[in-house]
Short mmCIF file of C-alpha atoms in Angstrom, two decimals:
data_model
loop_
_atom_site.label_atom_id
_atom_site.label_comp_id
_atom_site.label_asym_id
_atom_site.label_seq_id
_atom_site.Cartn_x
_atom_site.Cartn_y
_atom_site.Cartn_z
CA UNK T 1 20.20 11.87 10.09
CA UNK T 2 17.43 14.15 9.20
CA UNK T 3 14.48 11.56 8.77
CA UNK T 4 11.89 13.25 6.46
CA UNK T 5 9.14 11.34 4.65
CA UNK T 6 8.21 10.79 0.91
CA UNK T 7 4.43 10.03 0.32
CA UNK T 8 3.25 8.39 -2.94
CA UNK T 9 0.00 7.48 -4.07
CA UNK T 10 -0.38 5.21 -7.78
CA UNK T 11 -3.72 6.24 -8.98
CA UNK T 12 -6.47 5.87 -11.85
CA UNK T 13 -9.60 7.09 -11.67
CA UNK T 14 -9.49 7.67 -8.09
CA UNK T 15 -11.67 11.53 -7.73
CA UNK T 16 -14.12 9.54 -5.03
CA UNK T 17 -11.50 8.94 -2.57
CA UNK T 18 -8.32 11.04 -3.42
CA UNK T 19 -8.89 14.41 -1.81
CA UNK T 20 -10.48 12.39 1.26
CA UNK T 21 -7.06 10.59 1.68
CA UNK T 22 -5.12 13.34 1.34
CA UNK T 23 -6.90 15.41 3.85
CA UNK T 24 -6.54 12.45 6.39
CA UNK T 25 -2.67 12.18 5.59
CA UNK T 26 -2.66 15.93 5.90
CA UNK T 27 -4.74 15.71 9.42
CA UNK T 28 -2.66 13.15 11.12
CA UNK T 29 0.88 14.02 10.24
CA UNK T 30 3.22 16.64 10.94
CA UNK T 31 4.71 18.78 8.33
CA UNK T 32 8.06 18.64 9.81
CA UNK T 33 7.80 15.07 9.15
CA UNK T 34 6.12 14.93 5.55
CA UNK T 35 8.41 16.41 3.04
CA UNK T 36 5.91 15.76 0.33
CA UNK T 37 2.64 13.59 -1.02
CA UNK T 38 3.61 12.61 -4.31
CA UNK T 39 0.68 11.14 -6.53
CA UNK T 40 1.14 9.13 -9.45
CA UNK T 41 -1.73 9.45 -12.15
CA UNK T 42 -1.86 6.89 -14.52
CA UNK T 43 -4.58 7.89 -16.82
CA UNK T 44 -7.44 8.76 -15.16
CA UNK T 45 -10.62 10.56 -16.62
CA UNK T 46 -12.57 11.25 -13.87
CA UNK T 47 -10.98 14.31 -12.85
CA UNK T 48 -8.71 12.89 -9.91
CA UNK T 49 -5.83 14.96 -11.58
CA UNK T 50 -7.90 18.21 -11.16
CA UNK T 51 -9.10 17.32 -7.49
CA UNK T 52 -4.82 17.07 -6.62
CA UNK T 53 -3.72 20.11 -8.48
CA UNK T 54 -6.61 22.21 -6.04
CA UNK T 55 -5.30 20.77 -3.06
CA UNK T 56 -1.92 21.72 -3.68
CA UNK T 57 -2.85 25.27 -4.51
CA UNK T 58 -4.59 25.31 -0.70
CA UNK T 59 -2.36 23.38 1.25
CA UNK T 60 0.91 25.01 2.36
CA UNK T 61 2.65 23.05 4.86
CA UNK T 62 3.03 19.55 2.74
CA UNK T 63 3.56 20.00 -0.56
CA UNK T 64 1.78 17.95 -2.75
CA UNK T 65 2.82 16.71 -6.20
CA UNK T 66 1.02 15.60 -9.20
CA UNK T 67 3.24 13.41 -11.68
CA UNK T 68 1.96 11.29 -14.53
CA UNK T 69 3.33 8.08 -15.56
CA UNK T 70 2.34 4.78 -17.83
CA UNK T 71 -0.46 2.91 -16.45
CA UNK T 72 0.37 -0.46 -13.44
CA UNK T 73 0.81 -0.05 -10.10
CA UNK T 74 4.57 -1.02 -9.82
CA UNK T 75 5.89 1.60 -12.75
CA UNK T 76 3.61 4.49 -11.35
CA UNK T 77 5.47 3.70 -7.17
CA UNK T 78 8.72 3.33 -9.09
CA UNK T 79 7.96 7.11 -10.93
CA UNK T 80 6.94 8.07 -8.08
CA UNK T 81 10.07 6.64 -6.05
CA UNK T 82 12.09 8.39 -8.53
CA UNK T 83 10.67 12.16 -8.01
CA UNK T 84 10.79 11.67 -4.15
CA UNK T 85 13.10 14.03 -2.01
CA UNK T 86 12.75 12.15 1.53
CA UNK T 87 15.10 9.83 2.97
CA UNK T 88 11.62 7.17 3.93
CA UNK T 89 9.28 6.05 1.34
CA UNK T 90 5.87 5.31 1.96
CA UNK T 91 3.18 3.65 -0.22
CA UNK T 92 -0.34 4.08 0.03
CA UNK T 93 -3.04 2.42 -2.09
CA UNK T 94 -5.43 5.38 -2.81
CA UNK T 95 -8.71 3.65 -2.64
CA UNK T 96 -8.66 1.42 0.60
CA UNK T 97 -5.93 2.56 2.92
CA UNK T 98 -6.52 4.94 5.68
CA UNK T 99 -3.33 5.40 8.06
CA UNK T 100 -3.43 5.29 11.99
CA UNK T 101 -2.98 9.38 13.32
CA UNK T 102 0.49 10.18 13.76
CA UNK T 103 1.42 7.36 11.22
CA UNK T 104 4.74 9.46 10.41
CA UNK T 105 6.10 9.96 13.69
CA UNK T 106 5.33 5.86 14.12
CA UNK T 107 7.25 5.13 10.83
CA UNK T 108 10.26 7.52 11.85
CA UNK T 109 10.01 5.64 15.30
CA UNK T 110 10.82 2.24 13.71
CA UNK T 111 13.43 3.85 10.99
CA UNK T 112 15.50 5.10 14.28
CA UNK T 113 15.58 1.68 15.75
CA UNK T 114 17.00 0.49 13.22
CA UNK T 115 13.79 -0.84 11.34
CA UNK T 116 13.96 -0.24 7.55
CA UNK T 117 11.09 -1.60 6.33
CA UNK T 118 7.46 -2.75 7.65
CA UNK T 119 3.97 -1.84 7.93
CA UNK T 120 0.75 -1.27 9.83
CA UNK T 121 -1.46 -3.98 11.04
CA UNK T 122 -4.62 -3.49 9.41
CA UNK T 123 -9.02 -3.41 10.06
CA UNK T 124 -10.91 -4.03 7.21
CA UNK T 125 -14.19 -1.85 7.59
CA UNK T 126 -16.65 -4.98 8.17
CA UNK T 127 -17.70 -6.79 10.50
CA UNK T 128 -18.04 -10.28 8.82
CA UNK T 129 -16.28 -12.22 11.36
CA UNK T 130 -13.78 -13.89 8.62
CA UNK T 131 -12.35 -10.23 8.02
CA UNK T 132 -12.33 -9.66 11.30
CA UNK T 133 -10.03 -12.72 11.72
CA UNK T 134 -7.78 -11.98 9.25
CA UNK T 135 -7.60 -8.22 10.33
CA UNK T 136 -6.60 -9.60 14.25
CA UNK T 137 -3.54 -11.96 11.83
CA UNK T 138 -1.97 -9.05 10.57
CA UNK T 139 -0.10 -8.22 13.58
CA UNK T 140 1.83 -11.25 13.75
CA UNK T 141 4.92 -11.34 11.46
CA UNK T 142 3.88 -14.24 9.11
CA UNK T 143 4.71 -13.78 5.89
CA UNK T 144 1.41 -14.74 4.57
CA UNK T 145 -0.17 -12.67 6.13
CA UNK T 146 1.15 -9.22 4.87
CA UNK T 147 -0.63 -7.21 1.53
CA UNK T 148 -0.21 -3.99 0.15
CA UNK T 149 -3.53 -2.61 1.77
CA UNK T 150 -1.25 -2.83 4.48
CA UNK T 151 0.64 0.25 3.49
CA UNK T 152 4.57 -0.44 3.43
CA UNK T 153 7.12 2.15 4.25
CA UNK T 154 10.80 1.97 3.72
CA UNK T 155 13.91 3.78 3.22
CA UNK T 156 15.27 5.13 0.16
CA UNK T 157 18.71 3.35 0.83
CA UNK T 158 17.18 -0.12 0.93
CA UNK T 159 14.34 0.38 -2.12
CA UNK T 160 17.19 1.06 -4.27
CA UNK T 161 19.41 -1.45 -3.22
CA UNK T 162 16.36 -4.00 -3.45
CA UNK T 163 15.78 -2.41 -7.41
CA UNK T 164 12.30 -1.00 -6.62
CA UNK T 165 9.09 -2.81 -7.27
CA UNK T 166 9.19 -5.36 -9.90
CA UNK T 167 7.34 -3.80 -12.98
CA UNK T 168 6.74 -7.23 -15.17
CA UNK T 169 3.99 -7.78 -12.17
CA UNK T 170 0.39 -5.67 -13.10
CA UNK T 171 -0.86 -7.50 -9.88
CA UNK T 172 1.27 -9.23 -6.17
CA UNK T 173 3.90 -6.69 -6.83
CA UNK T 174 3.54 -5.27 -3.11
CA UNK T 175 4.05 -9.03 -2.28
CA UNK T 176 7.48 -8.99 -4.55
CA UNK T 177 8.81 -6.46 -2.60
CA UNK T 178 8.02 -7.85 0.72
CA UNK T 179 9.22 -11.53 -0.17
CA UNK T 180 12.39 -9.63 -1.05
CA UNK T 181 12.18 -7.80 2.56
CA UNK T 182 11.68 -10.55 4.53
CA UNK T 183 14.23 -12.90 2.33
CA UNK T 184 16.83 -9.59 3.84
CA UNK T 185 15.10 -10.15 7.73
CA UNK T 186 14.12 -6.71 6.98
CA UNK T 187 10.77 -5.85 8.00
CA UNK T 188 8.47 -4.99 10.72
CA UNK T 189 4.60 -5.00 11.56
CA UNK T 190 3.65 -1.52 13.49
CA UNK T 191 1.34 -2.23 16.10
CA UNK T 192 -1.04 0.34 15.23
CA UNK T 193 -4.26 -0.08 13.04
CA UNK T 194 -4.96 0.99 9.69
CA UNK T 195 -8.01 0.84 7.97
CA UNK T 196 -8.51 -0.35 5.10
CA UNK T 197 -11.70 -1.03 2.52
CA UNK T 198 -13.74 -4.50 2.39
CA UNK T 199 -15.39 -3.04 -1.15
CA UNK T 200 -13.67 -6.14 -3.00
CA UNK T 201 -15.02 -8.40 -1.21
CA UNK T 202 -18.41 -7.01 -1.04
CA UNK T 203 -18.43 -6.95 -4.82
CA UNK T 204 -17.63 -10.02 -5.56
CA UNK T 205 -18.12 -11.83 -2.55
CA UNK T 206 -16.09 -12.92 0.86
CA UNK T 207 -15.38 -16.90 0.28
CA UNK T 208 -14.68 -16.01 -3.48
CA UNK T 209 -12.27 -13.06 -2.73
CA UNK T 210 -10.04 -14.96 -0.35
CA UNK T 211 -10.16 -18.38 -2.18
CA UNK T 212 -9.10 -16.26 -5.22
CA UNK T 213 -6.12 -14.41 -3.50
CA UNK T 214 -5.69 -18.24 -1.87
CA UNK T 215 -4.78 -19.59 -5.61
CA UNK T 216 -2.97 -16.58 -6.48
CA UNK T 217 -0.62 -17.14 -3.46
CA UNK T 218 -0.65 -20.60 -4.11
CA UNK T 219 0.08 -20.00 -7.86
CA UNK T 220 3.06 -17.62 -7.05
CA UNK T 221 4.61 -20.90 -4.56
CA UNK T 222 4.57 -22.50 -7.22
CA UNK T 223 6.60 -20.49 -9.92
CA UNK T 224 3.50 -18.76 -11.61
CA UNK T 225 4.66 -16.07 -13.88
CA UNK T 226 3.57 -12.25 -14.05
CA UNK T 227 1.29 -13.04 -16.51
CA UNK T 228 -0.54 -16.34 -15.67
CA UNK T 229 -1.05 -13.93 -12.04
CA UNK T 230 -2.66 -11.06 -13.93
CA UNK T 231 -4.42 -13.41 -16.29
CA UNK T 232 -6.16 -15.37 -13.60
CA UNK T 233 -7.06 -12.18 -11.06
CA UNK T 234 -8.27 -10.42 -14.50
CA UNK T 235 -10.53 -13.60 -15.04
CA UNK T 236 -12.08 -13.93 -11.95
CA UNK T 237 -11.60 -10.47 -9.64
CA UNK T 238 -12.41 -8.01 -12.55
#
């Protein structure tokens, strides 16, 4: 089987750290491995769209695609899903998430063995010495101790089967998907590092952040609906 990947990116207002991501994706891939970078737009004003269409008029190799879709998270990967040509699927959070070099050849690695699904351990860029912590957690297997800054690849085959992400969910839908992986035994931590932001937490503060993602977990146990999740992280993380 020809393993080629599908890249997609939900965005909104993303022109400060788009082109940077994509140059990094671009930099530590191969293009006989990345079919295409697919980014989602959903809305934005800040010229992010314009900053995409120029980089796929100079870059050759990859091709990169700009699609637009209703704003949330879950319907833009979904759209995005949907317009993708490669046989592995893997989602990126444009403002946080920066992928370990040769990320794709790691991905295809796992895919080969027989791994369908997974992700990278992760380093926030801090040093408070709680994030530090919880950065050194994410390469056990634990469920609680996976996120979507993680980054989560997985094959075509099995996202369709599984019915894509769950689009009632504006927030914890990369958590839907992976309680649905790991409900299958399906997924695998990469022991490589990516890096990902710490701006939430600066913003609002690092006891806050994770007592707030704490209750949302917590919340979600406990039968929480889509809303009562979005209403609560609206109230207190926005």
């Amino acid at each position: 089987m020809n393993h080629r990947m599908s890249i997609i990116i939900p965005i909104l207002n993303e022109a400060e750290h788009i082109g940077k991501l994509i140059n990094e994706l671009l930099l530590h891939s191969k293009a006989e491995h990345v079919l295409e970078i697919i980014v989602v737009d959903g809305g934005s004003q800040d010229g992010s769209q314009a900053i995409v269409q120029q980089l796929s008029l100079e870059k050759s190799n990859t091709q990169i695609k700009l699609i637009t879709s209703e704003k949330g998270r879950a319907k833009q990967l979904n759209n995005g899903a949907s317009e993708a040509s490669g046989s592995i699927l893997y989602f990126l959070h444009a403002d946080s998430s920066f992928p370990p070099q040769n990320f794709d050849a790691l991905i295809i690695s796992e895919v080969k063995k027989g791994n369908l699904a997974g992700c990278f351990r992760m380093r926030f860029d801090s040093d408070h010495w709680w994030l530090r912590l919880v950065s050194w957690l994410t390469q056990f297997s634990c469920r609680a101790c996976r996120g979507g800054d993680q980054s989560q690849f997985i094959t075509r085959e099995l996202f369709e089967d599984i019915g894509g992400y769950d689009e009632s969910y504006l927030i914890y839908e990369d958590n839907i998907l992976i309680n649905a992986l790991y409900a299958r035994k399906q997924y695998t931590v990469i022991n490589k590092t990516l890096t990902t932001s710490a701006r939430l937490y600066h913003e609002h503060g690092v006891w806050n952040v994770q007592y707030r993602f704490l209750r949302i977990y917590i919340k979600r146990w406990f039968g929480a609906s889509a809303d009562e999740l979005c209403s609560y992280y609206k109230k207190h993380l926005c």
